[in-house]
Coordinates of C-alpha atoms in Angstrom, one line a residue:
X26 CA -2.9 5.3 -1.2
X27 CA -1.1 6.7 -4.4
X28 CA 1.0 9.6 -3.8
X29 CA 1.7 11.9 -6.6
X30 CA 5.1 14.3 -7.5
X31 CA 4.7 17.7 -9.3
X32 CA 6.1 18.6 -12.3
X33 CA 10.1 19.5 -12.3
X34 CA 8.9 22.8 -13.1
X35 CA 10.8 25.6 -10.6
X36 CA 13.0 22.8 -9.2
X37 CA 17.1 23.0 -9.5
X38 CA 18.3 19.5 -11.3
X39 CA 19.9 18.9 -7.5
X40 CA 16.7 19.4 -6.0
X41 CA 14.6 17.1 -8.1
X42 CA 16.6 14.0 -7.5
X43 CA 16.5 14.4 -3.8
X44 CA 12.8 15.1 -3.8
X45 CA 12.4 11.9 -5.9
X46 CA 14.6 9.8 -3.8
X47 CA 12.9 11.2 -0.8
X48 CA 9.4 10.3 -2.1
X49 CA 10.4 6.8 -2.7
X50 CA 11.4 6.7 0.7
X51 CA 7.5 7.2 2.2
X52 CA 6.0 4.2 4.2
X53 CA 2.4 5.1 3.8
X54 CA 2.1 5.0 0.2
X55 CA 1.4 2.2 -2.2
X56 CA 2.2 4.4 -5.1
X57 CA 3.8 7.4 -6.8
X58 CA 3.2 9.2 -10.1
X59 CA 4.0 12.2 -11.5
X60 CA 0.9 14.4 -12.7
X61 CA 0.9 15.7 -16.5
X62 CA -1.9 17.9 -15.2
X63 CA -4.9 18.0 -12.9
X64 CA -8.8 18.4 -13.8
X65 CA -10.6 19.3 -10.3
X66 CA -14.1 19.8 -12.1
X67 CA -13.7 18.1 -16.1
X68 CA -17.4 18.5 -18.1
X69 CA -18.2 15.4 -19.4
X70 CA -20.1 15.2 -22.3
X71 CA -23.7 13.3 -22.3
X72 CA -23.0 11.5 -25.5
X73 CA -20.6 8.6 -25.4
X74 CA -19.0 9.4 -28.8
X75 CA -18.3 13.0 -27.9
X76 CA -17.2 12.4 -24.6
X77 CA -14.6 10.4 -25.8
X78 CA -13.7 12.6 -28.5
X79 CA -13.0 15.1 -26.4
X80 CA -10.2 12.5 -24.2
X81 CA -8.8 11.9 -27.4
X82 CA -8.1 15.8 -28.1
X83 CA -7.0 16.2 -24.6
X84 CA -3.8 14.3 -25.3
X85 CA -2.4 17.6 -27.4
X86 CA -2.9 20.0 -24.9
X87 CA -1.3 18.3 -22.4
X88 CA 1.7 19.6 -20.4
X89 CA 3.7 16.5 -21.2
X90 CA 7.5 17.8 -21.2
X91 CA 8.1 18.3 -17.6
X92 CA 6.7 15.0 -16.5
X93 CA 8.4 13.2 -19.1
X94 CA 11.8 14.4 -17.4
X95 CA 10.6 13.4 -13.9
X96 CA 10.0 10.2 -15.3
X97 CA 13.3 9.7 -17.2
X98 CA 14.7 11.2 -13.8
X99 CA 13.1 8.8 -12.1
X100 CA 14.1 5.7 -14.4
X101 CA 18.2 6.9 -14.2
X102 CA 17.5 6.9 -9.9
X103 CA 16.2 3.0 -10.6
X104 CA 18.7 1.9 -12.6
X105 CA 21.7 3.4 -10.1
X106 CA 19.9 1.5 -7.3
X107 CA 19.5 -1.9 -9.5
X108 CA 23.5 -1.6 -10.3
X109 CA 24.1 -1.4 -6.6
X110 CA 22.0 -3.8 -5.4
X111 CA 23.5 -6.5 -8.3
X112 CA 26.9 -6.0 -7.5
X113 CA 25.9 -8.0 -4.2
X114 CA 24.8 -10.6 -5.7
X115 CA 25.6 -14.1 -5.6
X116 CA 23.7 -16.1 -8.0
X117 CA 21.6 -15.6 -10.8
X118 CA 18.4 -17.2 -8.9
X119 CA 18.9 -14.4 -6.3
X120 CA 18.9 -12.0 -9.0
X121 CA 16.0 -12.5 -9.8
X122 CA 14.6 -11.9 -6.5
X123 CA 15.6 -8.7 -6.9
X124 CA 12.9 -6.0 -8.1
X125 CA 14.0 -2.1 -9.2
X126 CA 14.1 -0.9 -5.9
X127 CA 16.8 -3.4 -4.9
X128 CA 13.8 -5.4 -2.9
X129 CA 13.4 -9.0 -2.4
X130 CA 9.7 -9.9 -4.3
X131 CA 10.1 -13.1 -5.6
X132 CA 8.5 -14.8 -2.8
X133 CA 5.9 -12.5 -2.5
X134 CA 4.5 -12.5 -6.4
X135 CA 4.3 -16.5 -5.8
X136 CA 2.0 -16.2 -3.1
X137 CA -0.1 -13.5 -4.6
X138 CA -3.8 -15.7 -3.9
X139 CA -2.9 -15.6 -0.5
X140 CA -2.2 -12.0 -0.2
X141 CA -4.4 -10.0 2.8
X142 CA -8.0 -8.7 2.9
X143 CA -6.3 -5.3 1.9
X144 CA -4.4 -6.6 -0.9
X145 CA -6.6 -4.7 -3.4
X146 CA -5.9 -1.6 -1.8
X147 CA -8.4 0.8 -3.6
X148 CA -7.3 4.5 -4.2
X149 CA -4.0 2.9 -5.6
X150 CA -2.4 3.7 -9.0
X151 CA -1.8 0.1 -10.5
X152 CA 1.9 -0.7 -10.1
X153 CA 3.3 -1.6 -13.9
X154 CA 4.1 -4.6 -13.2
X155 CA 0.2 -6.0 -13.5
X156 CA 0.5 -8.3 -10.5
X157 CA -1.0 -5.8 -8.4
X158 CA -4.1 -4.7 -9.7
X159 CA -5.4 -1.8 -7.3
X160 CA -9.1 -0.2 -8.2
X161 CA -10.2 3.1 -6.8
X162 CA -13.4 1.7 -6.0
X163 CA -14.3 2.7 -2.4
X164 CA -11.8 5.4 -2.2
X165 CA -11.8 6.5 1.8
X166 CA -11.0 9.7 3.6
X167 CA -10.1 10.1 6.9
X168 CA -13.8 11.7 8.0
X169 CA -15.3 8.6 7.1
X170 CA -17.0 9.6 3.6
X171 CA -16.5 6.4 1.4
X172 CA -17.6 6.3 -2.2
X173 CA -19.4 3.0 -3.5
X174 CA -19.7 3.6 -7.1
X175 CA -19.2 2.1 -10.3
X176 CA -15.9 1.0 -10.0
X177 CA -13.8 0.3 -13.4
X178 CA -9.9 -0.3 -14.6
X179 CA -8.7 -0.8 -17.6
X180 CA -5.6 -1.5 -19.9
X181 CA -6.0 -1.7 -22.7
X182 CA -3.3 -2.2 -25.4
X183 CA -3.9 -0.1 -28.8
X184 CA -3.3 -2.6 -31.3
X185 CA -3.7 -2.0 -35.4
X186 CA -1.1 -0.8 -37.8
X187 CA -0.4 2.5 -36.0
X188 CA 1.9 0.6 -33.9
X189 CA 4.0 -1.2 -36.3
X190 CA 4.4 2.3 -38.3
X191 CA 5.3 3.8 -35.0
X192 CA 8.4 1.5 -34.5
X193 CA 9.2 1.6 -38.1
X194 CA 9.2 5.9 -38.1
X195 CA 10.5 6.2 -34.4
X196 CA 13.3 4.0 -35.8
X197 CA 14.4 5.4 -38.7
X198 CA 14.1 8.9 -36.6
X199 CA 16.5 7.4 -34.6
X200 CA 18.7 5.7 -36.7
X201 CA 22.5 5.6 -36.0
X202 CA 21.9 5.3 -32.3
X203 CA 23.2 2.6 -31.2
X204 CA 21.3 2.3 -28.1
X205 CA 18.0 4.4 -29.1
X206 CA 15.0 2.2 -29.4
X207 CA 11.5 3.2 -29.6
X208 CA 9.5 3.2 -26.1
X209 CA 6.6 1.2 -25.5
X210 CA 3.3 2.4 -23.1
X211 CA 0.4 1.5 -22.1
X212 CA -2.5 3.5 -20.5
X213 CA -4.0 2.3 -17.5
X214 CA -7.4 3.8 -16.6
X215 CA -9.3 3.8 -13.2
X216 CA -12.6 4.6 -13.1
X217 CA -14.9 5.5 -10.1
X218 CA -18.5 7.1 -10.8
X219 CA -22.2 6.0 -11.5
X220 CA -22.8 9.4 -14.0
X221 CA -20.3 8.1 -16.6
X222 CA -21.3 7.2 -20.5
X223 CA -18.4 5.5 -21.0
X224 CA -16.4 2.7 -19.7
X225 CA -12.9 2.3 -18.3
X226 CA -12.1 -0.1 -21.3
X227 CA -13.3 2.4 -23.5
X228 CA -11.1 5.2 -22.4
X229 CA -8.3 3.9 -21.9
X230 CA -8.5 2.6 -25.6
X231 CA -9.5 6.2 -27.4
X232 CA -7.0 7.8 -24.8
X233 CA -4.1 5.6 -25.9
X234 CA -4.6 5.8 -29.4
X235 CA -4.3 9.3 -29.3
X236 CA -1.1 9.2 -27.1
X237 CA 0.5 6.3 -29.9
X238 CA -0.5 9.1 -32.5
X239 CA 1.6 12.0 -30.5
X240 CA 4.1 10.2 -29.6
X241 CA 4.7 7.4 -32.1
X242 CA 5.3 5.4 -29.2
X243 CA 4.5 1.5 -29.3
X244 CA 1.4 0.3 -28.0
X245 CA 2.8 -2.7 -25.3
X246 CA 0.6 -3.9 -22.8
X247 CA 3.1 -6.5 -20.7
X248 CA 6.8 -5.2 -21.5
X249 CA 6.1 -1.4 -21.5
X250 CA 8.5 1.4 -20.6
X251 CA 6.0 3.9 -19.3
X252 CA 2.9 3.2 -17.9
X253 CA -0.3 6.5 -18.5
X254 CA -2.2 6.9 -16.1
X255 CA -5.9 8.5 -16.8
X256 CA -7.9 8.4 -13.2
X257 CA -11.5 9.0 -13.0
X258 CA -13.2 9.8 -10.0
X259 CA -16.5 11.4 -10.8
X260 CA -16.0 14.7 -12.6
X261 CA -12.3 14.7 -11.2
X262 CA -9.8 13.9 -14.0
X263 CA -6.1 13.3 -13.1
X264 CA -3.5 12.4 -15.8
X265 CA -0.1 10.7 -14.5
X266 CA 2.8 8.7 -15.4
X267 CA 3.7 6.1 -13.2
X268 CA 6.8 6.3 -11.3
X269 CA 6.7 2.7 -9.4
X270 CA 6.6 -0.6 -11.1
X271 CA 5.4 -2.5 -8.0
X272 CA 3.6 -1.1 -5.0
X273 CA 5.8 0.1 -2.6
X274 CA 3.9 -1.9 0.3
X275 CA 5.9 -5.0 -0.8
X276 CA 8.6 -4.7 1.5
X277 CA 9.7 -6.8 4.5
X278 CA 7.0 -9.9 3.9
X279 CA 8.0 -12.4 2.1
X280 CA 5.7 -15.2 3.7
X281 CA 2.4 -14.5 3.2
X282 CA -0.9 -15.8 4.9
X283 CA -4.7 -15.8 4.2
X284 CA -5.1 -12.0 5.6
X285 CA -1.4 -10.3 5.8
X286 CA -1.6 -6.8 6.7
X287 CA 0.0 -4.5 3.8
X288 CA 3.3 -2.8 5.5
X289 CA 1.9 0.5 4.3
X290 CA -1.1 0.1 6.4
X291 CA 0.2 -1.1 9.4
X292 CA 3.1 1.8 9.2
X293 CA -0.3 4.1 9.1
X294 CA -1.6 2.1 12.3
X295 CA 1.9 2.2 14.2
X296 CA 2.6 6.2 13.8
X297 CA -1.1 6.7 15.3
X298 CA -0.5 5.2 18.6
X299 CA 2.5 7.5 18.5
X300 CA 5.5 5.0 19.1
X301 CA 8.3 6.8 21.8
X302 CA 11.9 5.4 22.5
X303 CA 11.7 2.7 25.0
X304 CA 8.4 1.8 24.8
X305 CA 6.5 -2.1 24.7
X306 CA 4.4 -2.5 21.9
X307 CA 3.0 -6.0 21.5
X308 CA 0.7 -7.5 19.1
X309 CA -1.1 -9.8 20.3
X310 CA -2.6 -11.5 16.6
X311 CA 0.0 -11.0 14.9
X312 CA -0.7 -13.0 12.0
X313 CA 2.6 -13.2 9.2
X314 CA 4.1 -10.3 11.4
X315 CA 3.5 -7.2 9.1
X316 CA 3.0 -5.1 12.1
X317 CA 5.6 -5.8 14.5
X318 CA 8.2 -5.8 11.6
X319 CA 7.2 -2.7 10.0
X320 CA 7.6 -1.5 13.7
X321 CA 11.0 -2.8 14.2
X322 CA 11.9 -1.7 11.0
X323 CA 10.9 2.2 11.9
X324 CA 11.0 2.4 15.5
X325 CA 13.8 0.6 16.6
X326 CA 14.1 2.3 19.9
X327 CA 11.0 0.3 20.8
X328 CA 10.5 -3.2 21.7
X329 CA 8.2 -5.2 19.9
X330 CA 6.5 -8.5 20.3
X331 CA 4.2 -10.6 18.1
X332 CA 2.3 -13.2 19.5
X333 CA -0.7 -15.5 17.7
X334 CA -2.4 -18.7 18.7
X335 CA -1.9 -20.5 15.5
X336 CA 1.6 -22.3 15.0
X337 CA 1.1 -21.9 10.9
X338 CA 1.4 -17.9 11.7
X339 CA 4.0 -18.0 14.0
X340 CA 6.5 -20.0 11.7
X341 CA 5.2 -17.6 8.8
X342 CA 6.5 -14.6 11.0
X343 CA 9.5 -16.2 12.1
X344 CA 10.5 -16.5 8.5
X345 CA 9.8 -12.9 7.4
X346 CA 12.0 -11.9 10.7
X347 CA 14.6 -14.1 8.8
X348 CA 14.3 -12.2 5.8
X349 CA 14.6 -9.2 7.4
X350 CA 17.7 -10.2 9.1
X351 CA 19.0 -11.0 6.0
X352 CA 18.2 -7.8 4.6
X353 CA 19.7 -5.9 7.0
X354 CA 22.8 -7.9 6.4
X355 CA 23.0 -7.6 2.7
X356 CA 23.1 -3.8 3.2
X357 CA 26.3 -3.8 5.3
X358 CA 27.7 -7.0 6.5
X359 CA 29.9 -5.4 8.8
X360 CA 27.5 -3.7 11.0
X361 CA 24.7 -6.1 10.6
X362 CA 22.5 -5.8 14.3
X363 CA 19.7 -8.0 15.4
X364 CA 16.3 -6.2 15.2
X365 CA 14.1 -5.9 18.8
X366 CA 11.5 -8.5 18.5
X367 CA 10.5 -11.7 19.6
X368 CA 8.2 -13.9 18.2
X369 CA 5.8 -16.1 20.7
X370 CA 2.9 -18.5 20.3
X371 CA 0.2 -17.2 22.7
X372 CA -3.6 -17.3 23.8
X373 CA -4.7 -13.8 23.7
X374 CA -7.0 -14.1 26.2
X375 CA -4.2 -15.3 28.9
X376 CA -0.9 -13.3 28.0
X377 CA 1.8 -14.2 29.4
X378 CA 2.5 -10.8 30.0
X379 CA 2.7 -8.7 33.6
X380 CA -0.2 -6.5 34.4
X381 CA 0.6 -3.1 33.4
X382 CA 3.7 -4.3 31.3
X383 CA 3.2 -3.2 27.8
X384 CA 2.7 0.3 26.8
X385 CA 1.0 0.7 22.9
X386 CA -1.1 -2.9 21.5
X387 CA -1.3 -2.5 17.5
X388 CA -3.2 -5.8 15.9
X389 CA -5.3 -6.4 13.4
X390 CA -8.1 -7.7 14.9
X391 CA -10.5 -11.2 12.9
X392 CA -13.0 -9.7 10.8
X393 CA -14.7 -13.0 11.1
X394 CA -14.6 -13.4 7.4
X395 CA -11.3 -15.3 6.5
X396 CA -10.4 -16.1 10.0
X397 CA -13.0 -17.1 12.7
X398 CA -16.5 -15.9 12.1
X399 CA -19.4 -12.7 13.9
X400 CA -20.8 -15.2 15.7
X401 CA -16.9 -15.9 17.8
X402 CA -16.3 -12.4 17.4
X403 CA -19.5 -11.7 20.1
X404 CA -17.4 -13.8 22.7
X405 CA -13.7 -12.6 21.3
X406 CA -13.9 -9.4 21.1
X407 CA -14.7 -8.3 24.6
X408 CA -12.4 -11.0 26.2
X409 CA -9.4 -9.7 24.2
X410 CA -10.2 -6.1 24.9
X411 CA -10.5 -7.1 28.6
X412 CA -6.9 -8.8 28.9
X413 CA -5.1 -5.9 26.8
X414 CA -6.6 -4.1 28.9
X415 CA -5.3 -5.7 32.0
X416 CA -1.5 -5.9 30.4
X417 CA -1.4 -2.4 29.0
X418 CA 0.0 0.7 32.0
X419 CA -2.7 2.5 33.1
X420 CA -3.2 6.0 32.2
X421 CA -0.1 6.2 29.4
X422 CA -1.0 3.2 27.3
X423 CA -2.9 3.2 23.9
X424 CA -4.3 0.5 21.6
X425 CA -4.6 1.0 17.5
X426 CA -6.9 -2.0 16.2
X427 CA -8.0 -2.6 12.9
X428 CA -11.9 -4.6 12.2
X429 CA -14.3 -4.1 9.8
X430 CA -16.9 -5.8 12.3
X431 CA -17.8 -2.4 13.7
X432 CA -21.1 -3.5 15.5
X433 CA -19.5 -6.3 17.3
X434 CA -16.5 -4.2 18.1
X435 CA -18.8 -0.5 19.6
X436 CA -20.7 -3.5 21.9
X437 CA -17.3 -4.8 23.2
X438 CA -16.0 -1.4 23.9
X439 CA -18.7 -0.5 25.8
X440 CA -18.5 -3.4 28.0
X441 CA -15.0 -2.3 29.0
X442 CA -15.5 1.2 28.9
X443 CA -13.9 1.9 32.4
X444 CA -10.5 0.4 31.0
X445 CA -10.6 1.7 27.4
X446 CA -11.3 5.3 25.7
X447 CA -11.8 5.7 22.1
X448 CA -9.8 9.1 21.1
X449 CA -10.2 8.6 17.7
X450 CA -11.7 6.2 14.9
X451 CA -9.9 6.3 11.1
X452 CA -11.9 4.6 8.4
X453 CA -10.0 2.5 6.0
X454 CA -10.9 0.5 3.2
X455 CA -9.6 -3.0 3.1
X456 CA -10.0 -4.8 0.0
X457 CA -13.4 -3.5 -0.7
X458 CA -14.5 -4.0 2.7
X459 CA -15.3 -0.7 4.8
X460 CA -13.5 -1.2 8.4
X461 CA -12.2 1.0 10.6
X462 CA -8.9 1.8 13.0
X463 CA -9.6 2.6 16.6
X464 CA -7.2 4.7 18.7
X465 CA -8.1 3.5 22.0
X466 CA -6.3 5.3 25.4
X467 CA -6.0 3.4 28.4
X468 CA -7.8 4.5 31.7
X469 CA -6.5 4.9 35.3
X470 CA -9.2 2.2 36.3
X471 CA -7.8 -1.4 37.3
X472 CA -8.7 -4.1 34.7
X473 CA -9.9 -7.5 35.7
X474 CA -7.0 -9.9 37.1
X475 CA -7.2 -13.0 35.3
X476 CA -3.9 -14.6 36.0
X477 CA -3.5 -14.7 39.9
X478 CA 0.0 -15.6 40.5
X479 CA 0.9 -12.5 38.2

């Protein structure tokens, strides 16, 4: 998800900043830009040549001022945070495991082919940095409607002499300022629609030349200062700068596996099982850990464990735990705490768990694509939703889980219908593939004992 900030416009210069740090502080959004302005229903042209003509002249009539000064806003805020963060610093290789935000990434961009099924996250703004290329194909609601069209994105530098005469003007414009220098773009465009003339490599191209020509900005496509954003979604046109360089789901993991869960996403799954102080929440495949440590990180007042059956996973999560130890210690030595969770190596279908012990289950379930295949899913699925069934308290406890095999799951559930209720299904979209969230609520009935000496 991409969330977007208005225009300073109305705001009081205290009231912006807050808003802005405020934003930044969301845990269900990948990224955030600021919108120059907002086409609900644009005419497109039938001719490709005129169509993009018409992009071109848009550029002029664009309300660019206001967003321009959320941006710079936005870049002072980063730079405060960066000074901060550096002052803590003990090295210069630790430095540079330090992104804008004061996070630790370096890890994380190593290990960016084994990133999770979601880690295209479509609906996303691409973060500036470029190692986190998000398309807005398969763009989801939360009523289920999901568009499969033809998906694009695009960025495309604007090369020719414009852009050395642009450096060369900008320069002399700014002559005798010291500091001054001339700011480099780049114009990322994401494309989703099967009626369109024209492709996302092709707009973003025309669209940037025309914003090098009002600007006399430098065309940069690597080390750029502002990143525009031209987002196409049928006849819905959205112009933005970006105001992350990295998608704010990197946080906490810094060990990734084949299919780690985006801390955005599992935030979105914790806060729908409705998390209250003193409450058990276990997951029971908990992969690298990206849902339990989101949870530990936001819901403190619970207790959280991860469990998985594979020893590779559990020493993943163990190390993000670390890291987030350490995190928490970096920020203040002095009154560093211990987080509440426990990491164990498990068999979900035997927890070592009381009956009626735990009170929310939050997992990610196998799609049977990366990790175990349908075919194990026919005999998994049921069996696990059978023994959280038997650990979770009757009558108060929930279960959020995550699949995109929906057929194999709706057969499972109706085999243990007595123990579960579904109360409400979110569809998601997870790296292109269509899957869905299940709020499950946990009936009075008595679940199967399959541990006798419990």
């Amino acid at each position: 998800a991409a969330s977007t900030v208005p225009s300073a416009r109305g705001l009081s210069c205290a009231a912006v900043p807050f808003r802005l740090f405020q934003v930044h502080r969301l845990r269900s959004v990948d990224n955030l830009f600021v919108v120059v302005q907002e086409f609900k229903d644009y005419q497109f042209k039938e001719n490709k040549e005129d169509t993009l003509k018409d992009l071109e002249g848009l550029v002029k009539k664009l309300p660019w001022t206001d967003p321009l000064k959320v941006w710079e806003l936005n870049n002072s805020l980063k730079k405060k945070k960066t000074k901060r963060k550096k002052h803590n610093l003990q090295s210069p290789a630790s430095r540079e495991k330090l992104n804008d935000g004061g996070e630790e990434g370096g890890a994380d961009q190593n290990n960016s082919h084994d990133q999770e099924d979601c880690a295209q996250n479509p609906g996303a703004v691409e973060p500036a940095g470029g190692q986190d290329a998000e398309k807005p194909q398969g763009v989801t609601s939360r009523n289920g409607v999901e568009e499969e069209e033809d998906n694009e994105q695009s960025d495309v530098k604007v090369e020719g002499q414009a852009s050395s005469e642009s450096e060369t003007k900008a320069g002399e414009g700014q002559a005798g300022e010291g500091e001054a220098k001339v700011l480099r773009f780049r114009v990322t465009c994401n494309r989703a629609g099967d009626k369109h003339s024209f492709t996302s490599n092709e707009a973003a191209r025309d669209f940037g030349g025309a914003v090098q020509e009002h600007f006399q900005w430098k065309a940069d496509m690597t080390n750029f200062d502002v990143e525009v954003l031209l987002n196409i979604h049928s006849n819905e046109v959205v112009v933005g700068i970006a105001l992350t360089e990295e998608s704010l789901h990197r946080r906490n993991i810094t060990h990734f596996g084949p299919t780690t869960l985006r801390s955005t996403l599992a935030y979105g799954m914790l806060r729908l099982c409705d998390p209250q102080p003193t409450d058990i929440i276990v997951d029971p495949m908990c992969g690298t850990g990206a849902i339990p440590i989101e949870g530990a990180a936001e819901w403190p007042y619970c207790y959280h464990i991860a469990g998985d059956n594979n020893p590779q996973a559990v020493k993943r999560a163990a190390n993000n735990i670390s890291s987030l130890l350490r995190k928490n210690e970096s920020k203040d030595s002095s009154a560093a705490l211990g987080v509440p969770l426990d990491i164990v190596q498990w068999d979900i279908c035997n927890l070592p768990l009381r009956t009626g012990s735990v009170d929310v289950l939050v997992t990610d379930m196998p799609f049977g694509k990366r990790i175990g295949s349908k075919k194990k899913n026919w005999d998994l699925y049921p069996a696990c939703l059978m023994e959280m069934g038997r650990v979770c308290t009757p009558g108060t406890g929930r279960a959020v889980l995550l699949t995109q095999d929906k057929k194999c799951f709706a057969k499972a559930l109706s085999r243990v219908g007595h123990i579960w209720r579904r109360a409400q299904t979110v569809w998601v979209n997870v790296g292109g593939l269509h899957a869905a969230v299940y709020l499950l609520k946990r009936t009075w009935d008595r679940a199967e004992e399959r541990k006798s000496f419990w």
